[in-house]
Coordinates of C-alpha atoms in Angstrom, one line a residue:
Chain A
M1 CA -62.9 81.2 34.1
F2 CA -60.7 84.5 34.5
K3 CA -59.3 83.0 36.6
S4 CA -57.3 79.9 35.9
R5 CA -57.3 81.3 31.9
W6 CA -54.6 83.7 33.7
I7 CA -52.7 80.7 35.6
A8 CA -52.6 78.6 33.1
P9 CA -50.6 80.7 30.7
V10 CA -47.8 82.0 33.5
A11 CA -48.1 78.4 35.0
I12 CA -46.8 77.5 31.5
G13 CA -43.9 80.0 31.5
V14 CA -42.9 79.0 34.0
I15 CA -42.0 74.9 33.4
L16 CA -40.7 76.8 29.4
I17 CA -37.4 78.8 31.3
A18 CA -36.9 75.7 34.1
S19 CA -37.2 73.4 30.8
Q20 CA -34.8 76.3 29.3
A21 CA -32.3 76.7 32.7
L22 CA -32.5 73.0 32.0
A23 CA -30.9 72.3 28.3
A24 CA -28.6 76.0 29.1
D25 CA -27.2 74.6 32.3
K26 CA -26.6 70.7 30.6
K27 CA -24.5 69.9 27.3
V28 CA -27.1 67.5 25.1
I29 CA -26.1 64.8 23.6
A30 CA -27.9 62.6 21.3
V31 CA -27.6 58.9 20.6
S32 CA -29.7 57.9 18.3
I33 CA -29.2 53.3 17.1
P34 CA -31.0 50.6 15.8
A35 CA -33.4 48.5 18.0
A36 CA -31.6 44.8 18.9
D37 CA -33.1 43.5 15.3
H38 CA -29.4 40.7 15.9
G39 CA -26.8 40.6 18.0
W40 CA -24.5 43.1 16.2
T41 CA -27.0 45.3 16.8
A42 CA -28.4 43.6 19.6
G43 CA -23.8 44.8 21.3
V44 CA -25.0 48.4 19.6
V45 CA -27.5 48.8 22.2
Y46 CA -25.4 47.5 25.1
H47 CA -22.4 50.1 24.0
A48 CA -24.1 53.3 24.0
Q49 CA -26.2 52.5 27.4
A50 CA -23.0 52.2 29.1
A51 CA -21.2 54.5 27.5
A52 CA -24.2 57.3 28.6
K53 CA -24.3 55.9 32.3
E54 CA -19.9 56.5 32.2
V55 CA -20.2 59.4 30.5
N56 CA -22.8 61.1 32.7
T57 CA -21.1 59.9 35.5
A58 CA -17.7 61.1 34.3
F59 CA -19.2 64.9 33.2
P60 CA -22.2 66.0 35.3
D61 CA -22.7 69.0 32.4
V62 CA -23.4 66.8 29.4
E63 CA -26.9 64.4 28.9
V64 CA -26.4 61.4 27.4
V65 CA -30.0 60.5 26.4
V66 CA -30.1 56.8 24.1
K67 CA -32.8 56.4 22.2
T68 CA -33.2 53.1 20.1
S69 CA -35.8 52.6 16.9
P70 CA -37.5 49.6 15.1
S71 CA -37.3 51.0 11.8
A72 CA -35.9 54.1 9.8
A73 CA -39.6 55.5 9.7
A74 CA -38.4 54.2 13.4
Q75 CA -36.2 56.1 14.1
V76 CA -37.3 59.3 11.4
S77 CA -40.1 60.2 13.9
A78 CA -37.3 60.0 16.4
L79 CA -35.1 62.3 15.1
E80 CA -38.1 64.6 15.6
D81 CA -38.3 64.1 19.0
L82 CA -35.1 64.2 20.0
S83 CA -34.5 67.8 19.1
A84 CA -38.9 68.7 19.3
G85 CA -37.7 71.8 22.2
R86 CA -34.2 72.3 22.1
K87 CA -31.1 72.2 20.1
L88 CA -28.7 68.9 20.5
D89 CA -25.6 69.5 21.0
A90 CA -24.0 67.0 18.4
L91 CA -25.6 63.9 17.3
V92 CA -24.9 60.2 17.2
I93 CA -26.5 57.9 15.1
L94 CA -26.5 54.4 13.2
P95 CA -28.7 55.2 10.4
Y96 CA -31.1 52.1 10.4
S97 CA -30.8 52.6 6.6
S98 CA -28.7 56.1 4.2
E99 CA -31.2 57.0 1.8
E100 CA -34.5 57.4 5.0
L101 CA -31.9 58.5 7.0
T102 CA -30.1 61.7 4.9
T103 CA -32.8 64.2 5.2
P104 CA -33.5 63.9 9.2
V105 CA -29.6 64.3 9.7
K106 CA -30.1 67.8 7.3
A107 CA -32.2 68.7 9.4
V108 CA -30.8 68.7 12.4
K109 CA -27.7 69.2 11.2
D110 CA -29.0 72.3 10.0
A111 CA -30.3 73.9 13.5
G112 CA -26.4 73.8 14.9
T113 CA -26.3 70.1 15.9
F114 CA -22.6 68.3 16.4
I115 CA -23.1 66.0 13.0
T116 CA -21.3 61.3 14.6
V117 CA -22.2 58.9 12.3
V118 CA -21.6 55.7 13.0
D119 CA -21.1 52.3 10.8
R120 CA -23.5 53.0 8.2
G121 CA -23.1 55.8 6.1
L122 CA -25.7 58.5 4.8
S123 CA -26.5 59.3 1.4
D124 CA -24.9 63.1 1.3
A125 CA -21.0 62.3 3.0
S126 CA -21.1 66.7 3.5
I127 CA -22.8 66.5 7.1
Q128 CA -21.6 63.9 9.2
D129 CA -18.7 66.4 10.7
L130 CA -17.0 63.1 12.8
Y131 CA -17.1 59.5 9.9
L132 CA -16.6 56.3 12.6
A133 CA -16.2 52.4 11.0
G134 CA -14.5 49.7 11.4
D135 CA -12.3 48.0 8.9
N136 CA -13.8 44.8 7.1
I137 CA -10.8 44.9 4.0
A138 CA -8.7 44.3 7.6
V139 CA -10.9 41.8 8.7
G140 CA -10.9 39.9 5.6
R141 CA -7.3 40.2 5.0
N142 CA -5.9 40.3 8.1
T143 CA -7.7 36.2 9.0
A144 CA -6.2 35.7 6.1
K145 CA -2.2 36.9 7.0
Y146 CA -3.6 33.8 9.9
L147 CA -4.4 30.9 7.6
I148 CA -0.6 31.4 5.6
E149 CA 1.3 31.6 8.6
K150 CA -0.8 29.1 10.7
L151 CA -0.8 27.1 6.9
G152 CA 2.4 27.2 6.5
G153 CA 1.5 28.8 2.7
K154 CA -0.2 26.2 1.4
G155 CA -3.8 24.0 2.0
N156 CA -7.4 23.9 1.3
L157 CA -9.9 26.6 2.2
V158 CA -14.1 26.5 2.1
V159 CA -15.4 30.1 2.3
L160 CA -18.9 31.8 3.4
R161 CA -19.7 34.8 3.2
G162 CA -23.1 36.3 3.7
I163 CA -25.4 39.2 2.7
P164 CA -25.3 40.3 -0.7
T165 CA -23.9 43.8 0.3
V166 CA -20.2 46.2 0.7
I167 CA -19.4 44.7 3.7
D168 CA -19.2 40.9 2.5
D169 CA -17.1 42.2 -0.6
E170 CA -15.1 44.4 1.0
R171 CA -14.0 41.3 4.0
I172 CA -14.1 38.4 0.7
Q173 CA -11.4 40.8 -1.2
G174 CA -10.0 42.1 1.6
F175 CA -9.4 38.2 2.1
N176 CA -8.9 37.5 -1.5
D177 CA -6.1 39.8 -2.4
A178 CA -3.9 38.3 0.4
I179 CA -4.1 35.1 -0.3
K180 CA -3.8 36.0 -3.9
E181 CA -0.1 34.9 -3.7
T182 CA -0.5 32.6 -1.5
E183 CA -1.2 27.6 -1.6
L184 CA -3.7 28.3 0.2
K185 CA -6.8 26.8 -2.4
V186 CA -10.5 27.9 -1.5
L187 CA -11.9 25.2 -2.8
D188 CA -15.7 26.6 -2.2
I189 CA -17.8 29.4 -1.6
Q190 CA -21.3 30.2 -1.0
Y191 CA -23.0 32.5 0.8
A192 CA -24.8 31.6 3.9
N193 CA -26.9 34.4 4.6
W194 CA -24.6 35.3 8.1
N195 CA -27.8 32.8 9.2
S196 CA -25.9 30.5 12.0
D197 CA -28.9 27.0 10.9
E198 CA -28.1 28.1 6.2
A199 CA -24.5 27.6 7.7
F200 CA -24.7 23.9 9.9
K201 CA -25.6 23.2 6.4
L202 CA -23.9 25.2 4.0
M203 CA -20.4 23.1 5.9
Q204 CA -22.6 20.0 5.6
D205 CA -22.5 20.2 2.4
Y206 CA -18.8 20.9 1.7
L207 CA -18.2 18.8 4.7
A208 CA -20.1 16.0 2.0
K209 CA -18.8 17.4 -1.3
Y210 CA -14.3 17.6 0.1
P211 CA -12.3 14.5 1.6
Q212 CA -9.7 17.5 2.7
I213 CA -10.6 20.7 4.5
D214 CA -8.1 22.5 6.0
A215 CA -9.3 25.6 7.1
V216 CA -13.0 27.3 6.8
W217 CA -13.4 30.9 7.0
A218 CA -17.4 31.9 7.3
N219 CA -17.3 36.0 7.2
D220 CA -18.8 36.2 10.8
D221 CA -19.3 34.3 13.9
D222 CA -23.8 33.5 13.7
M223 CA -22.3 31.7 11.3
L224 CA -18.8 30.2 12.9
L225 CA -21.7 28.7 15.5
G226 CA -23.6 26.6 12.7
V227 CA -19.8 25.6 10.6
L228 CA -18.7 24.2 14.2
E229 CA -21.8 22.7 15.5
A230 CA -22.2 20.7 11.7
V231 CA -18.0 19.6 11.5
K232 CA -18.9 18.5 15.8
E233 CA -21.3 16.5 13.9
S234 CA -19.0 14.9 10.9
G235 CA -16.3 13.7 13.1
R236 CA -13.7 14.5 10.7
K237 CA -10.2 15.0 11.9
D238 CA -9.0 17.1 8.6
I239 CA -10.3 20.5 9.9
K240 CA -7.6 22.4 12.2
L241 CA -9.2 25.6 12.2
A242 CA -12.7 26.9 11.8
L243 CA -12.6 30.8 11.9
G244 CA -15.2 34.3 11.7
G245 CA -15.0 38.0 12.3
N246 CA -16.5 40.5 14.3
G247 CA -15.6 39.5 18.2
M248 CA -19.2 38.0 19.0
K249 CA -18.1 37.2 23.1
D250 CA -19.0 33.5 22.8
I251 CA -16.7 33.3 20.1
V252 CA -14.1 36.0 21.6
K253 CA -14.2 33.4 25.1
K254 CA -13.2 30.8 22.7
V255 CA -10.2 32.4 21.7
M256 CA -9.2 33.0 25.9
D257 CA -10.2 30.0 26.2
G258 CA -7.1 28.3 24.0
D259 CA -9.7 26.7 22.0
A260 CA -7.4 24.2 18.7
M261 CA -9.8 25.2 16.1
T262 CA -10.6 28.7 16.7
P263 CA -7.8 30.3 18.6
V264 CA -8.4 33.6 16.9
E265 CA -10.6 36.5 16.0
T266 CA -11.1 39.2 14.2
P267 CA -13.0 42.7 15.7
Y268 CA -16.0 44.4 14.5
P269 CA -16.8 45.6 17.3
P270 CA -20.7 47.3 18.5
A271 CA -18.8 48.9 20.8
M272 CA -17.3 51.7 17.7
I273 CA -20.6 53.9 19.1
K274 CA -18.8 53.7 22.5
T275 CA -16.1 55.4 20.3
A276 CA -18.4 57.8 18.4
I277 CA -19.6 58.4 21.9
Y278 CA -16.2 59.3 23.9
M279 CA -15.3 61.0 20.5
T280 CA -17.7 63.4 19.6
I281 CA -18.0 64.5 23.9
A282 CA -14.4 64.9 23.5
N283 CA -14.8 67.5 21.3
L284 CA -18.0 68.6 23.0
V285 CA -16.2 69.2 27.0
G286 CA -12.1 70.0 25.7
Q287 CA -13.4 70.9 22.0
A288 CA -10.9 67.8 20.6
P289 CA -10.5 68.2 17.4
V290 CA -12.5 65.2 15.8
R291 CA -13.8 66.8 12.3
G292 CA -12.9 63.6 10.0
T293 CA -13.2 60.1 8.8
V294 CA -11.8 57.2 11.4
K295 CA -11.6 53.2 10.5
L296 CA -11.0 51.6 13.3
D297 CA -8.4 48.2 12.3
A298 CA -9.8 44.8 13.0
P299 CA -5.9 43.4 14.5
L300 CA -6.6 40.0 15.6
I301 CA -7.3 38.3 18.4
T302 CA -5.3 36.9 20.7
Q303 CA -5.2 35.1 23.9
E304 CA -3.1 37.1 25.5
N305 CA -5.5 40.5 24.4
A306 CA -9.1 38.6 24.8
K307 CA -9.3 40.0 27.6
E308 CA -9.7 43.4 25.7
Y309 CA -12.5 42.5 23.6
Y310 CA -14.8 40.3 25.8
F311 CA -17.7 41.4 27.4
P312 CA -19.6 38.9 29.3
D313 CA -22.8 41.0 30.6
S314 CA -23.0 42.2 26.8
P315 CA -25.5 40.3 25.0
F316 CA -23.6 40.0 21.9
Chain B
M1 CA 21.6 47.0 65.5
F2 CA 19.2 43.5 65.5
K3 CA 16.7 45.5 66.5
S4 CA 17.5 48.2 63.6
R5 CA 18.7 45.7 60.8
W6 CA 15.0 44.1 61.4
I7 CA 13.4 47.5 61.2
A8 CA 14.0 49.0 57.9
P9 CA 13.4 45.5 55.8
V10 CA 9.3 46.0 57.6
A11 CA 9.6 49.7 56.6
I12 CA 9.7 49.2 53.2
G13 CA 7.6 46.7 52.8
V14 CA 5.0 48.9 54.2
I15 CA 5.8 51.5 51.5
L16 CA 6.0 49.1 49.1
I17 CA 3.0 47.5 49.6
A18 CA 1.1 51.2 49.7
S19 CA 2.4 52.5 46.5
Q20 CA 1.4 48.5 45.1
A21 CA -2.1 49.8 45.8
L22 CA -2.3 53.0 45.2
A23 CA -1.1 51.7 41.2
A24 CA -3.7 49.4 41.4
D25 CA -6.6 51.4 42.7
K26 CA -5.1 53.8 39.7
K27 CA -4.8 53.6 35.8
V28 CA -1.7 56.0 34.6
I29 CA -2.0 57.1 31.4
A30 CA 1.3 59.2 30.9
V31 CA 1.7 61.6 27.9
S32 CA 4.9 62.0 27.0
I33 CA 5.9 65.3 24.0
P34 CA 8.5 67.3 23.6
A35 CA 8.9 71.5 25.4
A36 CA 6.9 74.0 24.0
D37 CA 9.5 75.3 21.5
H38 CA 7.6 76.7 19.1
G39 CA 4.1 77.9 19.5
W40 CA 3.2 74.5 17.6
T41 CA 5.4 73.1 20.7
A42 CA 3.9 75.4 23.7
G43 CA -0.2 74.4 22.2
V44 CA 0.7 70.9 22.1
V45 CA 2.1 71.1 26.5
Y46 CA -1.1 74.2 26.5
H47 CA -3.6 70.7 25.4
A48 CA -1.5 68.0 26.5
Q49 CA -1.7 69.7 30.2
A50 CA -5.7 70.2 30.0
A51 CA -7.0 67.2 28.7
A52 CA -5.1 66.0 31.8
K53 CA -6.7 68.9 34.4
E54 CA -10.3 67.6 32.5
V55 CA -9.5 63.7 32.7
N56 CA -8.1 63.5 36.6
T57 CA -11.5 65.7 38.1
A58 CA -13.6 63.0 35.0
F59 CA -12.3 60.2 35.9
P60 CA -11.2 59.4 39.8
D61 CA -9.5 56.0 38.0
V62 CA -7.8 57.5 36.4
E63 CA -4.4 59.7 36.6
V64 CA -2.6 61.1 33.7
V65 CA 1.2 62.6 33.9
V66 CA 2.5 64.8 31.5
K67 CA 5.9 65.3 30.7
T68 CA 7.3 67.3 28.5
S69 CA 11.5 67.2 27.8
P70 CA 13.5 69.6 25.7
S71 CA 15.5 66.9 23.1
A72 CA 15.0 63.4 22.2
A73 CA 17.6 62.8 24.9
A74 CA 15.9 64.5 27.7
Q75 CA 12.5 62.3 26.0
V76 CA 14.1 58.9 26.2
S77 CA 15.3 59.4 30.5
A78 CA 11.3 61.1 30.3
L79 CA 9.3 57.2 29.4
E80 CA 12.1 56.1 31.8
D81 CA 10.9 57.0 34.9
L82 CA 7.7 57.7 33.8
S83 CA 7.7 53.8 33.6
A84 CA 9.9 53.2 36.5
G85 CA 9.2 51.3 39.0
R86 CA 5.2 51.3 37.5
K87 CA 3.2 49.5 35.1
L88 CA 1.9 51.9 33.1
D89 CA -1.6 50.9 31.6
A90 CA -1.0 53.7 28.5
L91 CA 1.2 56.0 27.0
V92 CA 0.9 59.1 24.8
I93 CA 4.1 60.1 23.2
L94 CA 4.6 62.5 20.3
P95 CA 8.9 61.7 19.7
Y96 CA 11.4 64.5 19.4
S97 CA 12.1 62.1 17.0
S98 CA 11.1 59.0 15.7
E99 CA 14.3 57.4 15.1
E100 CA 15.7 57.6 18.9
L101 CA 12.2 57.3 20.7
T102 CA 11.3 53.7 18.6
T103 CA 13.1 51.3 20.6
P104 CA 12.4 53.1 23.8
V105 CA 9.0 53.4 23.3
K106 CA 8.5 49.3 22.0
A107 CA 10.7 48.8 25.7
V108 CA 7.8 50.5 27.1
K109 CA 5.0 48.3 24.6
D110 CA 7.2 44.7 25.4
A111 CA 6.0 45.8 29.5
G112 CA 2.5 45.6 28.7
T113 CA 2.1 49.6 28.1
F114 CA -0.7 50.4 25.2
I115 CA 0.7 52.8 23.0
T116 CA -0.6 56.3 21.8
V117 CA 1.0 58.1 19.2
V118 CA 0.8 61.7 18.1
D119 CA 2.0 63.5 14.8
R120 CA 5.4 61.9 14.1
G121 CA 5.4 58.4 13.4
L122 CA 7.8 55.5 15.0
S123 CA 10.2 54.7 12.9
D124 CA 8.0 51.0 13.7
A125 CA 4.8 51.7 13.4
S126 CA 4.1 48.3 14.1
I127 CA 4.3 49.4 17.8
Q128 CA 1.8 51.5 18.0
D129 CA -1.7 50.8 19.0
L130 CA -3.6 53.8 18.1
Y131 CA -2.2 56.2 14.8
L132 CA -2.8 60.1 15.6
A133 CA -2.3 62.6 13.2
G134 CA -3.8 66.3 11.2
D135 CA -4.3 65.4 6.7
N136 CA -1.9 67.9 5.2
I137 CA -2.3 67.2 2.2
A138 CA -5.8 68.3 3.2
V139 CA -4.4 71.3 4.8
G140 CA -3.4 72.3 1.2
R141 CA -6.5 70.4 -0.8
N142 CA -9.1 73.0 1.4
T143 CA -6.7 75.4 1.5
A144 CA -6.6 75.8 -2.8
K145 CA -10.2 75.1 -2.7
Y146 CA -11.1 78.6 -1.7
L147 CA -9.4 80.3 -3.7
I148 CA -10.4 78.9 -6.6
E149 CA -14.5 79.3 -5.4
K150 CA -13.3 83.3 -4.5
L151 CA -11.1 83.8 -7.2
G152 CA -13.0 82.5 -9.6
G153 CA -11.0 79.9 -10.6
K154 CA -8.0 82.4 -12.5
G155 CA -5.5 84.3 -11.0
N156 CA -2.0 85.2 -10.1
L157 CA -0.9 83.6 -6.3
V158 CA 2.8 83.4 -4.2
V159 CA 3.8 80.7 -2.6
L160 CA 5.8 80.7 0.3
R161 CA 7.0 77.5 1.3
G162 CA 8.5 76.5 5.4
I163 CA 11.3 73.8 5.7
P164 CA 12.0 71.3 3.3
T165 CA 10.2 67.8 5.7
V166 CA 6.9 65.5 4.4
I167 CA 4.9 67.6 5.9
D168 CA 5.9 70.9 4.1
D169 CA 6.1 68.7 0.4
E170 CA 2.4 67.5 1.2
R171 CA 0.4 70.7 1.8
I172 CA 2.2 71.3 -1.3
Q173 CA 1.0 68.0 -3.7
G174 CA -3.1 69.3 -1.9
F175 CA -2.1 72.5 -3.4
N176 CA -1.1 71.7 -7.0
D177 CA -3.3 69.1 -7.4
A178 CA -6.0 70.9 -6.3
I179 CA -5.9 73.7 -8.1
K180 CA -3.7 72.2 -11.6
E181 CA -7.2 72.6 -13.6
T182 CA -7.2 75.5 -13.5
E183 CA -7.1 79.1 -14.8
L184 CA -4.7 80.3 -11.3
K185 CA -0.7 81.0 -12.0
V186 CA 1.1 80.0 -9.5
L187 CA 3.4 82.9 -10.0
D188 CA 7.1 81.6 -7.4
I189 CA 6.8 79.2 -5.3
Q190 CA 10.1 79.4 -2.7
Y191 CA 11.2 78.1 1.0
A192 CA 10.3 80.5 4.0
N193 CA 11.3 78.0 7.2
W194 CA 8.2 78.3 9.1
N195 CA 9.9 82.0 9.9
S196 CA 7.7 85.5 10.4
D197 CA 10.8 86.9 9.0
E198 CA 12.5 85.0 6.5
A199 CA 8.2 84.6 5.5
F200 CA 8.4 88.7 5.6
K201 CA 12.0 89.9 2.9
L202 CA 10.6 86.9 0.2
M203 CA 7.0 88.4 0.5
Q204 CA 8.6 91.6 -0.7
D205 CA 10.9 90.6 -3.3
Y206 CA 7.7 89.1 -4.4
L207 CA 5.5 92.2 -3.9
A208 CA 9.2 93.8 -5.8
K209 CA 9.3 91.1 -9.2
Y210 CA 5.0 91.7 -9.2
P211 CA 3.0 93.8 -9.9
Q212 CA -0.3 92.2 -10.3
I213 CA -0.9 89.2 -7.4
D214 CA -4.4 87.8 -6.3
A215 CA -3.8 85.9 -4.0
V216 CA -0.9 84.8 -0.9
W217 CA -0.4 81.8 0.5
A218 CA 2.2 80.6 2.9
N219 CA 1.3 77.0 3.7
D220 CA 1.8 78.1 7.8
D221 CA 0.6 81.0 10.0
D222 CA 4.2 82.1 11.3
M223 CA 5.0 82.8 7.9
L224 CA 1.4 84.7 7.5
L225 CA 2.0 87.0 10.1
G226 CA 5.1 88.1 8.3
V227 CA 3.3 88.1 4.5
L228 CA 0.4 90.3 6.0
E229 CA 2.9 92.8 8.0
A230 CA 4.5 92.9 4.1
V231 CA 2.0 93.9 2.5
K232 CA 1.0 96.3 4.9
E233 CA 3.3 98.2 5.0
S234 CA 3.5 97.9 0.4
G235 CA 0.5 99.6 0.6
R236 CA -0.5 97.3 -1.8
K237 CA -4.5 96.7 -3.0
D238 CA -4.1 94.0 -5.7
I239 CA -4.1 91.4 -3.0
K240 CA -7.4 90.3 -2.2
L241 CA -6.7 87.5 -0.2
A242 CA -3.5 85.9 2.4
L243 CA -4.1 82.2 4.0
G244 CA -2.1 80.4 6.3
G245 CA -2.9 77.3 7.9
N246 CA -2.3 75.7 11.2
G247 CA -4.8 77.0 13.4
M248 CA -2.2 79.8 15.3
K249 CA -4.9 81.4 17.1
D250 CA -3.9 85.3 15.8
I251 CA -5.2 83.7 12.9
V252 CA -8.2 82.1 14.3
K253 CA -9.4 85.5 15.7
K254 CA -8.8 87.3 12.8
V255 CA -11.3 85.0 10.6
M256 CA -13.3 85.4 13.9
D257 CA -13.3 89.0 13.2
G258 CA -14.7 87.9 9.7
D259 CA -11.2 89.6 8.6
A260 CA -11.1 90.3 4.6
M261 CA -7.8 89.5 4.0
T262 CA -7.7 86.3 5.9
P263 CA -10.8 85.2 6.2
V264 CA -10.6 82.1 6.2
E265 CA -8.0 79.2 7.9
T266 CA -6.9 75.9 7.9
P267 CA -5.8 73.7 10.7
Y268 CA -3.6 71.2 11.6
P269 CA -4.1 71.2 15.8
P270 CA -1.4 71.0 18.6
A271 CA -5.6 70.3 20.2
M272 CA -4.3 66.8 17.9
I273 CA -2.9 66.2 21.9
K274 CA -6.3 66.3 23.4
T275 CA -8.1 63.8 21.1
A276 CA -5.5 61.6 21.6
I277 CA -5.6 61.2 25.5
Y278 CA -9.7 61.3 25.4
M279 CA -9.2 58.6 23.0
T280 CA -6.8 56.8 25.3
I281 CA -9.5 56.4 28.1
A282 CA -12.4 55.5 26.1
N283 CA -10.3 52.5 25.8
L284 CA -8.3 52.4 30.0
V285 CA -11.9 53.8 31.0
G286 CA -14.5 52.2 28.5
Q287 CA -12.9 49.4 26.6
A288 CA -14.2 51.6 23.4
P289 CA -12.3 50.2 20.2
V290 CA -9.5 52.6 19.2
R291 CA -6.7 50.7 17.6
G292 CA -5.6 52.0 14.0
T293 CA -5.2 55.3 12.5
V294 CA -7.2 58.3 12.7
K295 CA -5.9 61.3 10.4
L296 CA -7.8 64.2 11.5
D297 CA -9.4 66.0 8.2
A298 CA -8.4 69.6 7.9
P299 CA -11.7 70.9 7.4
L300 CA -12.0 75.6 6.8
I301 CA -12.0 77.3 9.3
T302 CA -15.3 80.1 8.4
Q303 CA -16.8 82.9 10.8
E304 CA -18.5 80.3 11.2
N305 CA -17.3 78.0 13.3
A306 CA -14.0 79.8 13.9
K307 CA -14.9 79.8 18.1
E308 CA -14.3 75.8 17.9
Y309 CA -11.0 76.3 17.0
Y310 CA -10.2 79.4 19.4
F311 CA -8.4 78.9 22.6
P312 CA -7.8 82.6 24.4
D313 CA -5.0 81.6 26.8
S314 CA -3.8 78.8 24.8
P315 CA 0.4 79.7 23.9
F316 CA -0.5 78.7 20.1

């Protein structure tokens, strides 16, 4: 008994020293993201894992650890696990919800960790060192600008909205502000909750109600898929353009292939998680200044540049 | 004669094939920056070269080439040299002047090169894919906020301006907007052209004119050096704080050492060139979305975080 009692603490001590030495050798970046509960978050998981692989290969002194969580509560636990027994040099987080994650992320920051927040902000912006998100106003504005040009500044539109949120409001605001001085007329605008089936039904309603529709804007690609199906089934020839938004690979592929009805796309790319990871690395490895707010633009994806936005192996 | 004529084109052909194969193997990023004509640009050169070294080591398929130019005309020639005989995958440029570089950079872009512009913008913003700069308004605002807090919202200030430019105007605007609802009073504000000697003389004038000065703000660290010298020579004890701005290493070192008169600093970091290079790499290597505008924040450098902003080997 005496002997085994004596050995055990020594063994634990050795293990602790070994793991501390390992931690001291490598800078650890934890990436905490929602699990793949729909297409966009599946894209986030794909790009986070790709970034981890690239960065871990490129920088032997850095270890990127990706952890996905199926709920806000699970993400809170994940943060505790990730930071237990070691100091995280940086945390890149796409919070499941602002309210529940704010206090746990603050605890990680208070331990001396660099905090990068992606897409959904925390309730207290002073916690983040770097905040990176897409530009939903630009998604709407750039789509509208393209329609104005292609339709010569006049025509009948129908629009499909998503789930009532700030994201949806901003996309619609960008769109409406851009068309307000033109003769483009929005015949109808209803919610279809970013859902393909609901969008299919709503588009059938629009087709039944309006005999002349020049273009459709579904402010998200899941809805665009439903719209395209309804238009196809109707056999209607008046609809010249049907556009979406987000950068889903099926839609980017259409753009790449020169599709007549969907010749352009606007990104709100899940790959932004990758940009956030690379910027955080630039700070950790190269002391590059990155503190601040980065709003990624939503440039028009065209046949010329579509390749840059196409990830054939991504689920999204 | 026949033989040598026949050999020559073959040899040239072999060389061309070899260099094309090399170009195909590596993605080439050209970094075009002004030569080190003063402290800040010397810092840019230092950080660009450091980034090239780090990136070339980390990514064997990428070659970052840095070229410095002592004038706008030289930078125009450098662009021609850099892009002669090969397609640049990306160009990261801090233009010597907006006017003279806009057309040459457009020519590089038209050849299919990704364009990252740093600090000084081009005359046509549509040429850039990514634009990255510091935030001069935040430099002034964050300095003012610190003074308000430290002086309890009241006191006598003197301010030194730089060279009449947008940069100087923005720093002053950020500062004035922040103090306007307080009882901080600017006794005097004059130009000293971002020059240490002129700042020394101007500060001597201020000291002669005003018997009670609580704090001095020189909106750049070169001027702050002159201010500190004048205050020291005067032996005056009323001046509690003298702050600068830019992130010069001598001043960051003071902050790190807990200097009483200059306990904080605000960065407008030449290391932003490094951030731009890393972001461009993220796009080229990892297809990470980076298009848009990045305005780096100017967070207060304090004794706690000064290490992150300190580059002992940099000339700046």
